Amino acid sequence: MNRPSARNALGNVFVSQLLEALAQLREDRQVRVLIFRSGVKGVFCAGADLKEREQMSEAEVGLFVQRLRGLMTEIAAFPAPTIVAMDGFALGGGLELALACDLRVAASLAVMGLIEATRGLLPGAGGTQRLPRCLGVALAKELIFTGRRLSGAQAQALGLVNHAVAQNEEGNAAYHRAQALAQEILPQVRLPLSTGGPATGDHRWGGQKTRASHATTQGPFSQIYKINRLWQFCFHSAI
């Protein structure tokens, strides 16, 4: 993500670009692991674009929130394992995007939180569902009600992120750790051994990682795919 003028804030155009990129990547049969990262140093994602939101009518705000939820659902439904690398601030919708990914890596001094309550709002893009699944209901409520911000190290201690790493001079330590994690996953997620045509099926359980293909798959790729699909189905609830 590279929108430096707005600290990668999620506005209408940016959301459309992310959805388009996901659609293209979904059809790319070479993609085995997907990493979300920021091209803006010190920032992962500042959340929804509130300046843009101020210019919207109430009806337009409702439509935008629906599109934002749709983006998070598409990330959660992505057929390959997804990893987010948070090398800086991940606030509001930025953390909701991270929660939609399978695995999370953060710099130890990165700052994250569902801070909407401090602005008179509520998390609207799935955070109220995904954070309790990750941390449990009581702790998730505490973090949402207070709008508390956590460092990467604190988030790892709570189980919110898988790995917290010391930041480097380039400001991309979490990305490097995410790359190493992806390399560890790749041998278990091989390409299909044989295919019976393009991926045309779209069968989902609860809107989560269940997009099916008419390809004939064998070996570790199909096993990882099935495990990811079953995992998402077991922990899915409507948002």
Tab-separated table of C-alpha atoms in Angstrom, residues 56-67 69:
chain	number	residue	atom	x	y	z
A	56	MET	CA	-20.085	12.299	2.582
A	57	SER	CA	-23.789	12.284	3.242
A	58	GLU	CA	-25.188	9.809	5.767
A	59	ALA	CA	-26.275	7.525	2.936
A	60	GLU	CA	-22.837	7.720	1.306
A	61	VAL	CA	-21.170	6.862	4.629
A	62	GLY	CA	-23.339	3.750	4.897
A	63	LEU	CA	-22.364	2.621	1.399
A	64	PHE	CA	-18.697	3.290	2.080
A	65	VAL	CA	-18.737	1.232	5.286
A	66	GLN	CA	-20.350	-1.629	3.339
A	67	ARG	CA	-17.567	-1.457	0.754
A	69	ARG	CA	-16.534	-4.537	5.042
